[in-house]
Tab-separated table of C-alpha atoms in Angstrom:
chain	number	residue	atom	x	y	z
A	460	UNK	CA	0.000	0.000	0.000
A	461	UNK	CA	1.444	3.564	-1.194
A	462	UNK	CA	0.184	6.281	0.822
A	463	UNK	CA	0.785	10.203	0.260
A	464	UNK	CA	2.839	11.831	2.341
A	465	UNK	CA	0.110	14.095	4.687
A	466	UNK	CA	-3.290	12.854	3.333
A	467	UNK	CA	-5.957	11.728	4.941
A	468	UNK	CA	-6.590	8.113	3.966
A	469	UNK	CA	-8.962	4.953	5.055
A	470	UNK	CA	-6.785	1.552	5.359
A	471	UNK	CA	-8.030	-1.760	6.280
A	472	UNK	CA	-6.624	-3.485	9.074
A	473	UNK	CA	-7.258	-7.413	10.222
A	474	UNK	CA	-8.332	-9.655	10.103
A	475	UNK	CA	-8.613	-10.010	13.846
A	476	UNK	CA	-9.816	-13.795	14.802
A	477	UNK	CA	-10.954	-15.346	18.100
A	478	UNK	CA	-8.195	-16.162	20.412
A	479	UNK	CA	-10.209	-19.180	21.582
A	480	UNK	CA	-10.443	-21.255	18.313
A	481	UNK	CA	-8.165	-19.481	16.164
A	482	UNK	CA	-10.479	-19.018	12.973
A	483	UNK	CA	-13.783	-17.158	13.685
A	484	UNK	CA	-14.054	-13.406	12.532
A	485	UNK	CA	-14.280	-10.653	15.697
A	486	UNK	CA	-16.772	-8.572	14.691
A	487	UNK	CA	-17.774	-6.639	17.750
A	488	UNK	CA	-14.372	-4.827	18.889
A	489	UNK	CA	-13.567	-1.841	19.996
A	490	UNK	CA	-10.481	-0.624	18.369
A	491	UNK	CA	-9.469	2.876	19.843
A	492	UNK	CA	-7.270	5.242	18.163
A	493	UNK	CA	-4.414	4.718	21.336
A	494	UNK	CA	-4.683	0.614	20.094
A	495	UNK	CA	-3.812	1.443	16.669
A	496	UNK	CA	0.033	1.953	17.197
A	497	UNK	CA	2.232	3.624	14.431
A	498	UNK	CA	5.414	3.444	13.014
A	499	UNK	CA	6.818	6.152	11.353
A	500	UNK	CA	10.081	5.299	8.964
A	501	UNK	CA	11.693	2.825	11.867
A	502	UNK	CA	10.824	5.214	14.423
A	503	UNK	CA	9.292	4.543	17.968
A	504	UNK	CA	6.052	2.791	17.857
A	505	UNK	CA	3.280	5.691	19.232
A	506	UNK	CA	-0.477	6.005	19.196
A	507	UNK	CA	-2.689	7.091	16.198
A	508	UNK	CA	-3.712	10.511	16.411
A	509	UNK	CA	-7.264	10.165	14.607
A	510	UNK	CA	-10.500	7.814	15.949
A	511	UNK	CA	-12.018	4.537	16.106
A	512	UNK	CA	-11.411	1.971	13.434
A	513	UNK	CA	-15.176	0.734	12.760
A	514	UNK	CA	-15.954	-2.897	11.364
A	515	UNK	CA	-16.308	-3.703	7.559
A	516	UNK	CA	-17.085	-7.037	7.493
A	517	UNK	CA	-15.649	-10.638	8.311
A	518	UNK	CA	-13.255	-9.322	10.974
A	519	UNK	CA	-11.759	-6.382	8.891
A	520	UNK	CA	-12.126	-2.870	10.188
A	521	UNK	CA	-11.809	0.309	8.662
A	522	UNK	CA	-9.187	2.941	9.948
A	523	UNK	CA	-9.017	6.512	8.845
A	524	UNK	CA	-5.066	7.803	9.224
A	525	UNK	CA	-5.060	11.490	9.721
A	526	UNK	CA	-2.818	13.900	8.181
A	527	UNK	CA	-0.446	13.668	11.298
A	528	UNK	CA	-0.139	9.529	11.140
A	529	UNK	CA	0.897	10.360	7.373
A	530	UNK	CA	3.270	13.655	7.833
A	531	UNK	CA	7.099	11.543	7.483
A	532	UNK	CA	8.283	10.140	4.496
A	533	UNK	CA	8.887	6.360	4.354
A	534	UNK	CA	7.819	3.372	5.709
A	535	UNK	CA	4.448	3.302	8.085
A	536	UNK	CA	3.977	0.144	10.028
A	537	UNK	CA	0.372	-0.262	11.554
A	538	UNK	CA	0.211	-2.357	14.804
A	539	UNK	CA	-3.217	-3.103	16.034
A	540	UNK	CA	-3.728	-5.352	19.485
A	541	UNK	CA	-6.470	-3.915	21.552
A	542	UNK	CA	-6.876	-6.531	24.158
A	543	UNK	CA	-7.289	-10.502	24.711
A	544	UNK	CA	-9.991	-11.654	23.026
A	545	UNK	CA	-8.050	-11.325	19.781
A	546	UNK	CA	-4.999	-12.680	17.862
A	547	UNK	CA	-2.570	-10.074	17.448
């Protein structure tokens, strides 16, 4: 995925699946912005700065990176682990 540098953009992010049996689709979670940890060109992992990711469907959600997840040139790794009920 190619993002531009300071945009506003929607990624996906999962699938998450049920730490109990490995396979089924979480649906219901709550993923906060301080869950979705960022990244920024080999820096210091550190929270998102914009909202909820929301579910799409069969345990993918839909997270909207603001303009300040975006602002440094290079690679963005997204980490996402919001609790136990979840694989990471």
């Amino acid at each position: 995925m190619y993002l531009r540098q300071s945009t506003s953009q929607v990624i996906k992010i999962g699938p998450f699946l049920d730490a109990t049996d490995g396979k089924t689709e979480e649906t219901g979670l709550t993923i906060t912005a301080s869950d979705v940890r960022l990244s920024k060109d080999g820096g210091n992992y550190a929270a998102s700065s914009s909202g909820s990711a929301t579910h799409d469907e069969l345990g993918m959600y839909d997270k909207t990176l603001s303009t300040t997840d975006t602002n440094t040139v290079g690679e963005l790794v997204v980490n996402v682990h919001d609790n136990t009920t979840h694989l990471p």
